[in-house]
Amino acid sequence: MICITCEKWEHQWATFASSCTARLNSLHPTMSLQELTSDVDTEGQSDGFRSKGQITMTKAIGDPNTTQTKRLAGNYSSVVAGIMYCSIQPGPQPLDSCSSPLPGPLRQVTLTSLTETGQDESTIPVLKQRSYTGPEVLPSALADTPCADLGIERVLMELNTTLGTSYTLHSTSSVLVPYITQGFDFGTAYAHLRPHWENISTLEHELSTREEKDREMRRSVLANDRITMRDVPHRRLWDLCANRVAPYWVACDEVEPSAISHAWVAAQDREYVMTSINGREWPVPMPKGVKLELIRIEMLNARSNRTPRLVRDYVWLDVLCLRQEGGKSKELLLEEWKLDVPTIGSMYQRIYPPVVYYFNGLGRPLHLLPGYFESDRCWFRRAWTLQELIQEPIIAGETGEDVIDEQLQMTFDRQLESSHRSFASILHLVSEMRHRDSTMPLDKVAGLVYPLAPTFIPVYDPNESPEDAWEVLMDVIDPSFRAELFFTYPAPGNGRKYWRPSWEQVLTNKIMARTVFMHVKVETVFWSDNSDADCYDCRYIMRGNVRDLGEVPNEPTPRQGEVVFHDNNGAKPHLKNRC
């Protein structure tokens, strides 16, 4: 018999009994629980827990010699193992609360290209992708192992050893059981538990609360096809220690993730990889021959070689953290993209921590060849990267070999320096975008959303035309940008409104901006959502007389006249005008 002596036994029993009953019903809808209980008697042997059979659970009541017995059985190995190992303990146990972790030495783990990908270190051109040694990181082999295969005792042992704690099975069983019964691998369990492991007594409640708050936040920021919060936390992050993509709500509140910026390679140079890193949710588009495991090693080295840490435990990488095509649900992709695509820019607009850049393609060595800057795959020519460069970039892919042509290096440095400038003018910003390339025409407009929209951001709809997306964006851009268009754009608009350019004009007009914006930089043109009216709050002339425009000059020159009006003091200022 096995004695359950946890003070929260009633709650645990109800949870596990319900879980197993549901599982049994799904597996054997025509078989009663009594029929299953007569299959195999495990007799407390761990090897029997992986087959179907009966489990006898006993609750101590007052006197340890007095017991009540409940029987539950099933043929689902992970559920059986979870119940036996996670909800009960052999022999008498004290009825105390969860113990606090006892600090201990952290295990140093070495990751190499050979152990992670089977590639010898000497064959890896990027130096920082060859090996890494540090604490709190999991080898891929351990991360990929199902918790049910490890068993509850081994799961706890690995957590204690990796995180330097001394928790007992008694204090952690209720926390660990879901990761066994629901079929999670150890990497996923580690990604969820590591940030909150020091507070094991509140961990379950903390994760549940954070998940619900995150769900409500993402629901509430969407209203009338707009995003009402500019800096929405990204939905997922790559946990470098666990080598798993984890929901944002799993990470601690103070986490400021790093980001990776890269130019996508051409379609013929890509492959699509199903990986446990993102739970095989969608095929990850990667440059051929590049391994995510090696990128992870480089990011860990960038993290450890700088003081203070500039690359964090968490990284945002679009191909892993932004849902990609080819996954299980097209509808889910479209729903997530509404919010996630327009707010990509928030990852790159922070001062700290800096961004890591792959200028030759994700994970590839930094090697500039003649023609790079003219290629439509050049990082400096891609539409999405316009919003991604910051003042102090971390350049990845370095090989330690100075093989770049001197002229190419000078051009690279000049491009890098020019990209740092702040786009204070909307006309300069859209003029820059006009010269960039994108796979989808809509991406050029989408790449302008975050830099231009200060408060309300339009949702992303991949089926929307660039022209319509531009008109929607113009309604919500910063009022000072609207004033710049109103006063300085050198032609009437041919779109929905005459005072601003259409998207067609943005793409075709080579003379986008005057060199001086003068005092109107501080002016604002507002837009009313209710009436779709634009207004400019300023002084104006109520009455005046125009003189001398009736005289048509003989030469083909503009006519020149004067506007005479009265100010409040009775003076008659004259304003010369040409037309």
XYZ file of C-alpha atoms in Angstrom:
579
model
C 0.000 0.000 0.000
C 1.141 3.565 -0.655
C 0.399 6.255 1.875
C -0.639 9.739 0.730
C 0.124 12.196 3.493
C 0.192 15.573 1.748
C -1.998 18.100 3.509
C -3.503 19.079 0.159
C -4.426 15.471 -0.592
C -8.118 16.122 -1.228
C -7.364 18.701 -3.885
C -4.714 16.509 -5.508
C -6.911 13.433 -5.441
C -9.778 15.226 -7.154
C -7.456 16.607 -9.824
C -5.721 13.331 -10.631
C -8.837 11.197 -10.388
C -10.637 13.497 -12.804
C -7.684 13.478 -15.207
C -7.389 9.702 -15.234
C -11.122 9.112 -15.483
C -11.305 11.371 -18.532
C -8.367 9.588 -20.095
C -9.849 6.161 -19.426
C -13.162 7.188 -20.910
C -11.464 8.394 -24.077
C -9.454 5.184 -24.431
C -12.099 2.652 -23.396
C -15.592 4.158 -23.689
C -17.204 0.718 -23.415
C -15.091 -0.569 -20.526
C -15.912 0.195 -16.938
C -13.364 1.273 -14.359
C -13.865 -2.001 -12.469
C -12.933 -4.003 -15.557
C -9.710 -2.091 -15.934
C -8.718 -2.489 -12.321
C -8.526 -6.248 -12.695
C -5.953 -6.238 -15.519
C -2.574 -6.102 -13.811
C -1.431 -5.633 -10.245
C 1.650 -3.419 -10.254
C 2.556 -4.283 -6.660
C 4.535 -1.082 -6.329
C 7.120 -2.021 -8.948
C 8.236 0.919 -11.084
C 8.513 -1.183 -14.236
C 4.852 -2.101 -13.924
C 3.757 1.499 -13.985
C 4.378 1.710 -17.726
C 1.753 -0.929 -18.489
C -1.929 -0.874 -17.845
C -2.959 -2.005 -14.400
C -4.450 -0.994 -11.107
C -3.110 1.576 -8.689
C -4.139 1.479 -5.058
C -4.022 4.906 -3.411
C -4.346 5.127 0.342
C -5.010 8.240 2.382
C -3.931 8.334 6.023
C -6.650 9.570 8.385
C -5.441 10.649 11.790
C -3.779 7.497 13.047
C -1.353 6.191 10.369
C -2.772 2.724 10.946
C -6.230 3.905 9.851
C -6.598 4.255 6.097
C -9.065 4.677 3.303
C -8.341 3.087 -0.031
C -9.214 4.273 -3.538
C -8.431 2.336 -6.683
C -7.730 3.858 -10.068
C -6.322 2.201 -13.152
C -5.454 2.868 -16.757
C -3.199 1.891 -19.622
C -1.809 5.341 -20.397
C 1.762 5.115 -19.184
C 2.500 8.766 -18.505
C -0.717 9.247 -16.515
C -0.008 6.177 -14.427
C 3.584 7.214 -13.843
C 2.458 10.722 -12.992
C 0.009 9.536 -10.362
C 2.382 7.061 -8.796
C 5.382 9.348 -8.693
C 3.928 12.843 -8.485
C 0.963 12.568 -6.174
C 2.129 9.997 -3.652
C 5.220 9.035 -1.721
C 6.185 5.648 -0.277
C 6.051 5.476 3.486
C 5.106 8.117 6.025
C 5.890 11.749 5.191
C 5.558 14.847 7.414
C 2.521 17.024 6.821
C 4.547 20.194 6.275
C 4.472 22.885 3.634
C 6.832 23.019 0.696
C 10.420 23.527 1.770
C 12.589 26.332 0.465
C 15.453 25.551 -1.877
C 18.865 25.091 -0.333
C 21.508 26.899 -2.404
C 24.166 24.706 -3.922
C 26.839 24.840 -6.609
C 25.579 25.244 -10.159
C 26.514 22.558 -12.636
C 28.682 23.788 -15.509
C 27.464 22.428 -18.835
C 29.434 22.409 -22.077
C 27.598 22.618 -25.381
C 29.566 21.964 -28.557
C 28.705 21.841 -32.223
C 29.580 18.142 -32.110
C 27.251 17.214 -29.243
C 24.429 19.466 -30.428
C 24.503 18.901 -34.193
C 27.096 16.197 -34.892
C 29.399 18.696 -36.642
C 33.049 18.869 -35.626
C 34.074 22.236 -34.198
C 36.806 22.675 -36.812
C 34.160 22.709 -39.563
C 32.195 25.613 -38.029
C 33.384 28.929 -39.550
C 31.704 31.192 -36.971
C 33.948 31.060 -33.915
C 31.271 31.662 -31.294
C 29.123 28.852 -32.678
C 31.668 26.163 -31.807
C 31.231 25.705 -28.052
C 29.896 27.257 -24.873
C 30.345 26.415 -21.194
C 28.148 27.841 -18.481
C 25.532 27.152 -15.816
C 21.769 26.628 -16.051
C 21.772 25.459 -19.682
C 20.429 22.163 -20.973
C 22.039 19.944 -23.603
C 19.617 19.297 -26.443
C 19.533 15.575 -25.678
C 18.241 16.224 -22.166
C 15.833 18.947 -23.298
C 14.305 16.581 -25.869
C 13.723 13.749 -23.380
C 10.059 13.296 -22.365
C 9.468 13.841 -18.658
C 7.524 10.573 -18.536
C 10.619 8.699 -19.715
C 12.774 10.342 -17.076
C 10.338 9.702 -14.241
C 9.520 12.130 -11.483
C 12.622 11.456 -9.402
C 14.999 12.048 -12.326
C 13.098 15.199 -13.352
C 13.487 16.613 -9.851
C 17.130 15.560 -9.672
C 17.939 17.357 -12.951
C 16.139 20.509 -11.808
C 17.911 20.535 -8.448
C 21.307 19.869 -10.011
C 20.920 22.451 -12.775
C 19.485 25.198 -10.572
C 21.457 24.485 -7.409
C 18.493 23.644 -5.174
C 17.609 20.821 -2.778
C 13.865 20.424 -3.083
C 12.292 17.172 -1.963
C 9.851 15.152 -3.983
C 7.236 15.728 -1.312
C 7.340 19.498 -1.810
C 7.352 19.484 -5.617
C 5.148 16.592 -6.694
C 2.015 18.611 -7.438
C 4.059 21.064 -9.516
C 5.793 18.424 -11.611
C 2.896 16.074 -12.325
C 1.322 18.049 -15.219
C 4.566 17.953 -17.190
C 4.570 14.154 -16.987
C 0.881 13.474 -17.509
C 0.561 15.921 -20.416
C 3.533 14.549 -22.333
C 5.921 17.525 -22.083
C 9.623 17.091 -22.698
C 12.124 18.188 -20.066
C 13.126 21.318 -21.991
C 9.561 22.630 -21.910
C 9.205 21.819 -18.219
C 12.503 23.564 -17.490
C 11.486 26.648 -19.491
C 8.283 26.951 -17.462
C 9.732 26.189 -14.041
C 13.158 27.870 -14.040
C 12.009 31.518 -13.716
C 9.843 30.705 -10.680
C 11.711 27.784 -9.141
C 12.748 29.703 -6.017
C 9.092 30.194 -5.077
C 7.897 26.634 -5.467
C 5.054 27.028 -2.968
C 3.312 29.623 -5.154
C 4.525 28.457 -8.557
C 1.316 26.798 -9.751
C -0.824 29.781 -8.792
C 1.713 32.225 -10.226
C 1.833 30.571 -13.639
C -1.939 30.214 -13.822
C -2.453 33.870 -12.897
C 0.154 35.118 -15.347
C -1.320 33.090 -18.187
C -4.795 34.485 -17.581
C -3.515 38.070 -17.324
C -1.578 37.683 -20.560
C -4.620 36.299 -22.365
C -6.791 39.165 -21.116
C -4.173 41.769 -22.024
C -3.907 40.570 -25.622
C -7.673 40.501 -25.923
C -8.191 43.978 -24.470
C -5.616 45.809 -26.616
C -7.538 44.991 -29.807
C -10.412 47.365 -30.505
C -11.959 48.500 -33.797
C -9.150 46.998 -35.889
C -6.549 48.896 -33.892
C -3.993 48.082 -31.215
C -4.463 50.441 -28.292
C -1.140 49.725 -26.544
C 2.039 50.496 -28.442
C 4.489 48.326 -26.501
C 2.639 45.019 -26.350
C 4.982 42.306 -25.013
C 5.761 39.727 -27.641
C 3.773 36.527 -27.485
C 6.766 34.171 -27.345
C 10.455 34.242 -26.437
C 13.307 31.858 -27.093
C 14.672 30.657 -23.751
C 18.358 30.074 -24.478
C 18.904 28.092 -21.282
C 16.100 25.617 -21.982
C 16.418 25.856 -25.778
C 12.660 26.165 -25.978
C 10.244 28.795 -27.218
C 8.162 29.748 -24.194
C 5.112 31.993 -23.805
C 5.958 35.496 -22.641
C 3.910 35.022 -19.480
C 6.299 32.290 -18.336
C 9.221 34.725 -18.080
C 9.638 37.003 -15.081
C 8.260 40.540 -15.294
C 11.679 42.186 -15.259
C 12.847 40.274 -18.335
C 13.983 42.503 -21.204
C 14.769 40.098 -24.039
C 17.369 40.677 -26.696
C 16.372 40.474 -30.342
C 17.953 39.049 -33.472
C 17.772 40.965 -36.740
C 18.550 39.288 -40.039
C 17.774 39.532 -43.723
C 15.840 36.540 -45.014
C 17.656 34.645 -47.738
C 16.008 33.942 -51.083
C 13.373 31.205 -51.185
C 15.613 28.817 -53.125
C 18.259 29.121 -50.400
C 15.879 28.198 -47.561
C 14.784 24.977 -45.949
C 11.888 24.443 -43.558
C 12.748 22.652 -40.333
C 10.404 21.002 -37.859
C 12.044 21.345 -34.470
C 11.280 20.613 -30.843
C 12.572 24.098 -29.997
C 9.191 25.598 -30.954
C 7.244 22.459 -30.098
C 6.940 21.659 -33.812
C 4.184 24.244 -34.031
C 5.250 25.290 -37.537
C 8.150 24.616 -39.932
C 10.923 27.110 -39.229
C 12.324 28.825 -42.369
C 16.124 28.632 -42.191
C 19.027 29.265 -44.556
C 20.181 25.914 -45.872
C 22.875 24.380 -43.694
C 22.263 26.686 -40.714
C 21.370 25.101 -37.377
C 19.357 26.751 -34.622
C 21.492 24.891 -32.077
C 24.586 26.742 -33.311
C 22.822 30.102 -33.239
C 21.925 29.314 -29.640
C 25.589 28.669 -28.797
C 26.567 32.003 -30.364
C 23.866 33.855 -28.427
C 24.988 32.225 -25.171
C 28.571 33.292 -25.877
C 27.443 36.836 -26.631
C 25.589 36.768 -23.326
C 28.493 35.515 -21.223
C 31.341 37.495 -22.777
C 29.936 40.913 -21.911
C 29.640 42.692 -18.579
C 26.986 43.597 -17.774
C 25.092 41.027 -19.831
C 23.916 42.602 -23.051
C 22.363 39.484 -24.503
C 19.865 37.994 -22.088
C 18.602 34.518 -21.297
C 15.676 35.292 -23.596
C 15.861 36.231 -27.266
C 13.185 37.182 -29.775
C 13.726 35.658 -33.220
C 10.970 36.041 -35.788
C 11.169 32.587 -37.377
C 10.824 30.954 -33.943
C 8.652 33.385 -31.982
C 6.326 34.801 -34.653
C 3.961 32.157 -35.993
C 4.943 31.218 -39.555
C 2.994 29.719 -42.423
C 2.668 25.961 -42.702
C 1.482 25.358 -39.155
C -1.598 23.588 -37.912
C -4.076 26.452 -38.217
C -4.247 29.184 -40.839
C -6.972 30.920 -38.816
C -4.755 31.051 -35.730
C -1.904 32.500 -37.782
C -4.086 35.321 -39.117
C -5.447 36.048 -35.651
C -1.983 36.260 -34.091
C -0.569 38.337 -36.947
C -3.163 41.054 -36.331
C -1.370 41.944 -33.120
C 2.113 40.494 -33.447
C 3.266 41.837 -36.827
C 2.558 45.570 -36.268
C 4.349 45.537 -32.904
C 7.563 43.872 -34.084
C 9.263 47.262 -33.965
C 9.001 47.466 -30.190
C 11.758 44.846 -29.881
C 14.208 47.093 -31.711
C 13.333 50.546 -30.403
C 14.585 50.032 -26.844
C 17.944 51.412 -25.785
C 18.835 48.265 -23.812
C 19.587 45.450 -24.318
C 21.049 45.810 -27.802
C 20.153 43.801 -30.876
C 22.209 41.038 -32.497
C 22.594 41.347 -36.284
C 23.251 38.755 -38.973
C 23.936 40.805 -42.092
C 24.493 37.794 -44.373
C 21.437 35.801 -43.370
C 20.396 34.138 -40.129
C 23.269 32.194 -38.553
C 25.559 32.688 -41.538
C 29.172 33.918 -41.373
C 29.717 37.633 -41.928
C 31.289 37.589 -45.370
C 30.640 40.481 -47.737
C 31.119 39.748 -51.420
C 31.139 42.129 -54.400
C 27.567 42.936 -55.346
C 26.270 42.533 -51.788
C 25.005 46.096 -51.487
C 23.265 45.886 -54.866
C 21.497 42.616 -54.032
C 17.808 42.748 -53.144
C 18.705 40.463 -50.207
C 21.134 42.956 -48.691
C 20.165 43.690 -45.079
C 20.315 47.440 -45.760
C 17.775 47.102 -48.577
C 15.058 45.058 -46.861
C 11.817 46.781 -45.878
C 11.481 45.233 -42.422
C 15.000 46.147 -41.295
C 14.301 49.890 -41.581
C 12.933 49.857 -38.030
C 15.487 47.424 -36.609
C 18.857 49.172 -36.329
C 19.954 50.728 -33.045
C 22.981 52.735 -31.952
C 25.160 49.925 -30.552
C 24.579 46.751 -32.569
C 26.172 43.415 -31.779
C 27.426 42.016 -35.084
C 27.152 38.227 -35.251
C 28.673 35.697 -37.610
C 32.270 36.831 -37.176
C 34.873 34.301 -38.312
C 38.058 35.971 -37.105
C 39.336 36.210 -40.664
C 39.792 39.665 -42.180
C 38.942 38.653 -45.719
C 36.523 41.478 -46.554
C 37.654 43.772 -49.343
C 38.742 47.159 -48.004
C 36.324 49.062 -50.221
C 33.447 46.789 -49.195
C 34.372 47.281 -45.541
C 34.294 51.060 -45.968
C 30.892 50.854 -47.652
C 29.610 48.583 -44.876
C 30.803 50.982 -42.168
C 29.251 53.927 -44.000
C 25.919 52.132 -44.418
C 25.953 51.126 -40.764
C 26.618 54.680 -39.675
C 23.962 56.197 -41.933
C 21.379 53.703 -40.722
C 21.788 55.000 -37.167
C 20.273 58.356 -37.995
C 16.935 59.215 -36.505
C 14.116 59.616 -39.004
C 12.578 62.793 -37.605
C 10.892 63.529 -40.945
C 8.128 61.349 -42.337
C 9.066 62.326 -45.874
C 12.630 61.165 -45.339
C 11.346 57.948 -43.781
C 8.978 57.041 -46.605
C 11.572 58.092 -49.157
C 14.004 55.612 -47.607
C 11.364 52.878 -47.651
C 10.678 53.546 -51.315
C 14.180 52.296 -52.189
C 13.872 49.064 -50.205
C 12.688 45.609 -51.254
C 10.088 43.301 -49.774
C 8.666 39.894 -50.599
C 5.104 41.178 -50.236
C 4.222 44.738 -51.360
C 2.207 45.211 -48.157
C 5.355 44.729 -46.064
C 6.646 48.177 -47.025
C 3.639 49.806 -45.407
C 3.750 47.417 -42.447
C 7.399 48.295 -41.866
C 6.428 51.957 -41.407
C 3.647 51.370 -38.892
C 5.638 51.255 -35.673
C 7.942 54.224 -36.451
C 5.001 56.436 -37.482
C 2.102 55.502 -35.193
C 2.566 56.904 -31.664
C -0.457 55.484 -29.863
C -2.985 53.541 -31.911
C -1.539 50.996 -34.326
C -3.567 49.452 -37.170
C -3.853 45.670 -37.062
C -2.110 43.650 -39.755
C -4.232 42.060 -42.452
C -2.218 40.193 -45.120
C -5.171 40.417 -47.504
C -5.304 44.222 -47.364
C -3.900 46.171 -50.309
C -0.887 48.446 -49.696
C -2.973 51.444 -50.797
C -5.710 50.757 -48.243
C -3.173 49.986 -45.507
C -1.454 53.319 -46.196
C -4.709 55.263 -45.885
C -5.476 53.553 -42.565
C -1.970 54.334 -41.325
C -2.243 57.997 -42.323
C -5.245 58.386 -40.026
C -3.280 57.387 -36.920
C 0.242 58.726 -37.477
C 1.787 61.284 -35.170
C 0.112 64.731 -35.588
C 3.486 66.366 -36.250
C 4.053 63.989 -39.186
C 0.604 64.910 -40.479
C 1.550 68.582 -40.295
C 4.712 67.880 -42.260
C 2.712 66.243 -45.036
C 0.132 69.028 -44.996
C 2.649 71.862 -45.257
C 5.554 70.464 -47.230
C 4.564 67.594 -49.504
C 5.190 69.134 -52.950
C 2.050 67.920 -54.750
C -1.659 67.409 -54.112
C -2.622 63.890 -53.130
C -4.472 61.647 -55.569
C -5.795 59.233 -52.958
C -8.623 59.506 -50.437
C -7.533 62.995 -49.331
C -5.897 65.776 -51.306
C -3.666 67.138 -48.550
C -1.531 63.992 -48.248
C 0.156 61.690 -50.767
C -1.293 58.353 -51.788
C 0.809 55.199 -51.570
C 1.262 55.335 -55.333
C 2.812 58.786 -54.980
C 5.078 57.588 -52.179
C 6.449 54.869 -54.451
C 6.832 56.968 -57.602
C 7.568 60.540 -56.514
C 11.319 61.049 -56.544
C 11.140 64.512 -54.954
C 9.679 63.587 -51.611
C 10.790 66.260 -49.163
C 11.934 69.834 -49.022
C 15.276 70.317 -47.352
C 13.849 72.639 -44.671
C 10.680 72.021 -42.708
C 11.023 75.363 -40.851
C 8.760 76.155 -37.919
C 5.952 73.790 -38.880
C 7.913 70.943 -37.317
C 6.300 71.839 -34.021
C 2.828 72.160 -35.506
C 0.200 69.450 -35.458
C -2.659 68.355 -37.681
C -5.231 66.290 -35.829
C -7.699 63.722 -37.098
C -11.144 63.000 -35.703
C -12.031 59.323 -35.607
C -15.758 60.055 -35.435
C -16.051 62.462 -38.361
C -12.933 61.541 -40.377
C -12.116 65.254 -40.376
C -8.627 66.750 -40.223
C -7.995 69.987 -38.380
C -5.135 72.395 -37.830
C -5.310 74.753 -34.855
C -3.659 78.035 -35.847
C -4.105 81.762 -36.460
C -5.846 82.691 -39.670
C -6.876 85.749 -41.751
C -10.584 86.503 -41.534
C -10.677 89.265 -44.145
C -8.296 90.864 -46.602
C -7.970 92.449 -50.020
C -5.976 91.007 -52.900
C -4.366 93.560 -55.232
C -2.459 93.575 -58.516
C -3.134 89.979 -59.582
C -5.232 91.238 -62.462
C -2.143 92.485 -64.245
C -0.897 89.721 -66.531
C 2.832 90.098 -67.293
C 4.051 89.816 -70.863
C 6.805 87.404 -69.899
C 5.903 83.827 -68.894
C 6.486 84.503 -65.197
C 4.171 84.014 -62.218
C 1.803 86.855 -61.437
C 2.636 88.750 -58.256
C 0.226 90.604 -56.029
C -0.399 91.626 -52.450
C -2.838 90.663 -49.711
C -3.748 93.602 -47.479
C -5.495 92.905 -44.175
C -6.101 94.638 -40.836
C -4.719 93.349 -37.553
C -6.224 94.038 -34.131
C -4.296 97.295 -33.788
C -5.595 98.756 -37.025
C -2.320 98.350 -38.894
C -2.334 97.218 -42.501
C 0.285 94.489 -43.010
C 1.056 93.593 -46.609
C 1.706 90.007 -47.690
C 3.188 89.499 -51.128
C 1.934 86.508 -53.012
C 2.775 84.761 -56.260
C 0.411 82.631 -58.283
